[in-house]
GROMACS .gro file of C-alpha atoms in nm:
model
  195
    1MET     CA    1   0.642   0.838  -1.544
    2SER     CA    2   0.667   1.154  -1.338
    3PRO     CA    3   0.822   1.119  -0.992
    4ALA     CA    4   0.544   1.354  -0.873
    5ALA     CA    5   0.271   1.103  -0.964
    6VAL     CA    6   0.116   0.921  -0.668
    7TYR     CA    7  -0.062   0.585  -0.684
    8ARG     CA    8  -0.226   0.317  -0.476
    9LEU     CA    9  -0.168  -0.047  -0.562
   10LEU     CA   10  -0.468  -0.277  -0.563
   11PRO     CA   11  -0.474  -0.654  -0.597
   12ARG     CA   12  -0.641  -0.749  -0.922
   13PRO     CA   13  -0.934  -0.988  -0.875
   14THR     CA   14  -0.797  -1.280  -1.071
   15GLY     CA   15  -0.826  -1.651  -1.005
   16ALA     CA   16  -0.525  -1.629  -0.771
   17ARG     CA   17  -0.547  -1.686  -0.398
   18HIS     CA   18  -0.544  -1.382  -0.170
   19LEU     CA   19  -0.429  -1.335   0.188
   20SER     CA   20  -0.617  -1.245   0.504
   21LEU     CA   21  -0.401  -1.098   0.781
   22GLY     CA   22  -0.672  -1.121   1.052
   23PRO     CA   23  -0.556  -1.006   1.398
   24SER     CA   24  -0.213  -0.915   1.257
   25LEU     CA   25  -0.384  -0.647   1.048
   26ASP     CA   26  -0.553  -0.505   1.359
   27ARG     CA   27  -0.215  -0.469   1.531
   28LEU     CA   28  -0.065  -0.298   1.227
   29MET     CA   29  -0.355  -0.053   1.194
   30THR     CA   30  -0.340   0.033   1.564
   31TRP     CA   31   0.032   0.105   1.526
   32GLN     CA   32  -0.028   0.314   1.213
   33TYR     CA   33  -0.311   0.510   1.373
   34TYR     CA   34  -0.163   0.575   1.718
   35GLY     CA   35   0.211   0.537   1.664
   36TRP     CA   36   0.458   0.317   1.845
   37ARG     CA   37   0.457   0.524   2.166
   38GLU     CA   38   0.092   0.437   2.234
   39ALA     CA   39   0.053   0.111   2.043
   40GLY     CA   40   0.387  -0.043   2.131
   41PRO     CA   41   0.624  -0.215   1.891
   42LEU     CA   42   0.507  -0.416   1.595
   43PRO     CA   43   0.552  -0.792   1.594
   44ALA     CA   44   0.862  -0.918   1.416
   45VAL     CA   45   0.645  -1.166   1.223
   46PHE     CA   46   0.288  -1.129   1.097
   47GLU     CA   47   0.037  -1.411   1.049
   48GLY     CA   48  -0.204  -1.470   0.763
   49GLU     CA   49  -0.424  -1.728   0.594
   50TRP     CA   50  -0.480  -1.799   0.226
   51ARG     CA   51  -0.832  -1.734   0.097
   52GLY     CA   52  -0.982  -1.868  -0.223
   53ASP     CA   53  -0.948  -2.186  -0.424
   54PRO     CA   54  -0.675  -2.404  -0.265
   55GLY     CA   55  -0.582  -2.525  -0.614
   56ALA     CA   56  -0.523  -2.173  -0.748
   57ARG     CA   57  -0.182  -2.011  -0.752
   58PRO     CA   58  -0.104  -1.764  -0.473
   59SER     CA   59  -0.101  -1.400  -0.579
   60ALA     CA   60   0.231  -1.215  -0.569
   61PHE     CA   61   0.040  -0.912  -0.425
   62PRO     CA   62  -0.216  -1.091  -0.207
   63SER     CA   63  -0.335  -0.832   0.048
   64GLY     CA   64  -0.620  -0.598  -0.038
   65ASP     CA   65  -0.573  -0.372   0.263
   66PRO     CA   66  -0.442  -0.027   0.156
   67GLY     CA   67  -0.206  -0.005   0.452
   68ALA     CA   68  -0.070  -0.359   0.447
   69PRO     CA   69   0.105  -0.435   0.118
   70VAL     CA   70   0.228  -0.796   0.108
   71LEU     CA   71   0.480  -0.903  -0.155
   72GLY     CA   72   0.568  -1.245  -0.287
   73PRO     CA   73   0.928  -1.368  -0.260
   74ARG     CA   74   1.034  -1.294  -0.619
   75VAL     CA   75   0.911  -0.934  -0.601
   76ALA     CA   76   1.050  -0.881  -0.250
   77ASP     CA   77   1.391  -1.000  -0.369
   78ALA     CA   78   1.379  -0.762  -0.666
   79VAL     CA   79   1.280  -0.441  -0.482
   80GLY     CA   80   1.332  -0.515  -0.112
   81GLU     CA   81   1.647  -0.308  -0.070
   82ASP     CA   82   1.484  -0.004  -0.233
   83LEU     CA   83   1.173  -0.033  -0.015
   84LEU     CA   84   1.380  -0.009   0.305
   85ALA     CA   85   1.416   0.368   0.250
   86ALA     CA   86   1.060   0.413   0.377
   87GLY     CA   87   1.005   0.118   0.609
   88SER     CA   88   1.078  -0.245   0.685
   89LEU     CA   89   0.994  -0.588   0.549
   90ARG     CA   90   0.840  -0.829   0.800
   91PRO     CA   91   0.799  -1.203   0.733
   92VAL     CA   92   0.445  -1.334   0.702
   93VAL     CA   93   0.371  -1.679   0.842
   94ILE     CA   94   0.092  -1.816   0.623
   95ASN     CA   95  -0.124  -2.104   0.743
   96GLY     CA   96   0.131  -2.175   1.015
   97THR     CA   97   0.443  -2.187   0.795
   98ASP     CA   98   0.696  -1.925   0.692
   99ALA     CA   99   0.835  -2.135   0.407
  100GLU     CA  100   0.662  -1.930   0.138
  101GLY     CA  101   0.882  -1.620   0.169
  102TYR     CA  102   0.605  -1.356   0.169
  103VAL     CA  103   0.675  -1.024   0.343
  104LEU     CA  104   0.462  -0.738   0.474
  105TYR     CA  105   0.595  -0.395   0.382
  106VAL     CA  106   0.555  -0.174   0.689
  107VAL     CA  107   0.579   0.188   0.573
  108ASP     CA  108   0.688   0.398   0.867
  109ARG     CA  109   0.761   0.723   0.681
  110VAL     CA  110   0.480   0.974   0.728
  111ALA     CA  111   0.495   1.285   0.511
  112ASP     CA  112   0.295   1.600   0.577
  113CYS     CA  113   0.236   1.661   0.207
  114LEU     CA  114  -0.143   1.643   0.167
  115ASP     CA  115  -0.303   1.956   0.023
  116VAL     CA  116  -0.598   1.957   0.261
  117SER     CA  117  -0.781   2.241   0.087
  118ALA     CA  118  -0.773   2.060  -0.250
  119SER     CA  119  -0.848   1.714  -0.106
  120LEU     CA  120  -1.186   1.566  -0.025
  121LEU     CA  121  -1.187   1.433   0.331
  122SER     CA  122  -1.478   1.238   0.473
  123ARG     CA  123  -1.701   1.427   0.715
  124GLU     CA  124  -1.853   1.106   0.852
  125GLN     CA  125  -1.540   0.892   0.887
  126PRO     CA  126  -1.237   1.050   1.049
  127ARG     CA  127  -0.906   0.986   0.874
  128VAL     CA  128  -1.067   0.879   0.547
  129ILE     CA  129  -0.971   1.062   0.228
  130HIS     CA  130  -1.205   1.029  -0.068
  131ARG     CA  131  -0.983   1.226  -0.306
  132ALA     CA  132  -0.624   1.317  -0.223
  133ALA     CA  133  -0.428   1.609  -0.361
  134PHE     CA  134  -0.068   1.673  -0.268
  135ARG     CA  135   0.161   1.974  -0.241
  136PRO     CA  136   0.430   1.898  -0.504
  137GLU     CA  137   0.706   2.070  -0.309
  138ALA     CA  138   0.634   1.855  -0.002
  139LEU     CA  139   0.608   1.516  -0.174
  140PRO     CA  140   0.881   1.277  -0.054
  141ALA     CA  141   0.993   1.204  -0.412
  142GLY     CA  142   1.302   1.016  -0.294
  143LEU     CA  143   1.095   0.754  -0.111
  144PRO     CA  144   0.925   0.455  -0.272
  145ALA     CA  145   0.612   0.494  -0.054
  146PHE     CA  146   0.474   0.703   0.229
  147ARG     CA  147   0.174   0.762   0.452
  148VAL     CA  148   0.005   1.091   0.546
  149PRO     CA  149  -0.105   1.195   0.897
  150GLN     CA  150  -0.462   1.265   0.781
  151SER     CA  151  -0.509   0.896   0.683
  152PRO     CA  152  -0.224   0.700   0.841
  153CYS     CA  153  -0.356   0.353   0.756
  154VAL     CA  154  -0.312   0.401   0.379
  155VAL     CA  155   0.012   0.354   0.186
  156TYR     CA  156   0.072   0.583  -0.112
  157TRP     CA  157   0.330   0.489  -0.376
  158ASN     CA  158   0.548   0.731  -0.570
  159GLY     CA  159   0.531   0.693  -0.949
  160PRO     CA  160   0.864   0.523  -1.025
  161MET     CA  161   0.822   0.250  -0.763
  162ALA     CA  162   0.454   0.199  -0.850
  163GLU     CA  163   0.545   0.147  -1.216
  164ARG     CA  164   0.830  -0.086  -1.126
  165LEU     CA  165   0.605  -0.296  -0.904
  166ALA     CA  166   0.333  -0.304  -1.170
  167THR     CA  167   0.586  -0.444  -1.416
  168LEU     CA  168   0.706  -0.708  -1.169
  169LEU     CA  169   0.359  -0.805  -1.046
  170GLY     CA  170   0.188  -0.810  -1.386
  171ALA     CA  171  -0.168  -0.945  -1.370
  172ASP     CA  172  -0.169  -0.954  -0.989
  173VAL     CA  173  -0.184  -0.576  -0.940
  174GLU     CA  174  -0.370  -0.274  -1.066
  175LEU     CA  175  -0.228   0.079  -1.050
  176SER     CA  176  -0.483   0.324  -0.917
  177PRO     CA  177  -0.379   0.685  -0.990
  178VAL     CA  178  -0.433   0.915  -0.694
  179TRP     CA  179  -0.264   1.237  -0.801
  180PRO     CA  180  -0.232   1.450  -1.008
  181ARG     CA  181  -0.598   1.467  -1.100
  182ALA     CA  182  -0.520   1.446  -1.473
  183ALA     CA  183  -0.376   1.096  -1.419
  184GLN     CA  184  -0.701   0.987  -1.250
  185ASP     CA  185  -0.913   1.120  -1.536
  186ARG     CA  186  -0.688   0.959  -1.799
  187ALA     CA  187  -0.707   0.621  -1.621
  188ARG     CA  188  -1.087   0.640  -1.610
  189ARG     CA  189  -1.101   0.704  -1.986
  190GLN     CA  190  -0.852   0.423  -2.065
  191GLY     CA  191  -1.003   0.162  -1.832
  192PRO     CA  192  -0.802  -0.092  -1.627
  193ARG     CA  193  -0.432  -0.133  -1.702
  194ARG     CA  194  -0.358  -0.455  -1.884
  195PRO     CA  195  -0.042  -0.658  -1.810
   0.00000   0.00000   0.00000
């Protein structure tokens, strides 16, 4: 996989339980949107609640929010050190207990690498990108993930880390190609990635 490929990771709608971050998500998005100078520091611990069938297994990638990737303990142990290059891992207390070992990956690295003229930005919703294109020379290829100033509440994943996470997460995640455009078109023709 090319290091210049960019992806988003999406939780696959399986029978697994998913996580709602509630007010914790609001605090994270405020911090992502306005920055720490205006929003203040992030909490050391985030809170969430399981959603779905209580008898189902918890997903290893349970958060559907594009700016709040949550990883299960096995995956966090496998890639946690590498993820620290672009952010921090914060514990998630789920249903009042932190015994489950889930972490929220807070990506604090913002890269000015969006090719605005080749991207499709929403006219109605500020800071929403319908189709992103990037300037290859400005991509932070050495980072596992990044955000862009034009849409700061979305985490983008560089190809090698996205592929590594897809392998570790298996049926719990779907790779969504963002750029280059050829990768998006190929994914549409092939259909969803199978574990």
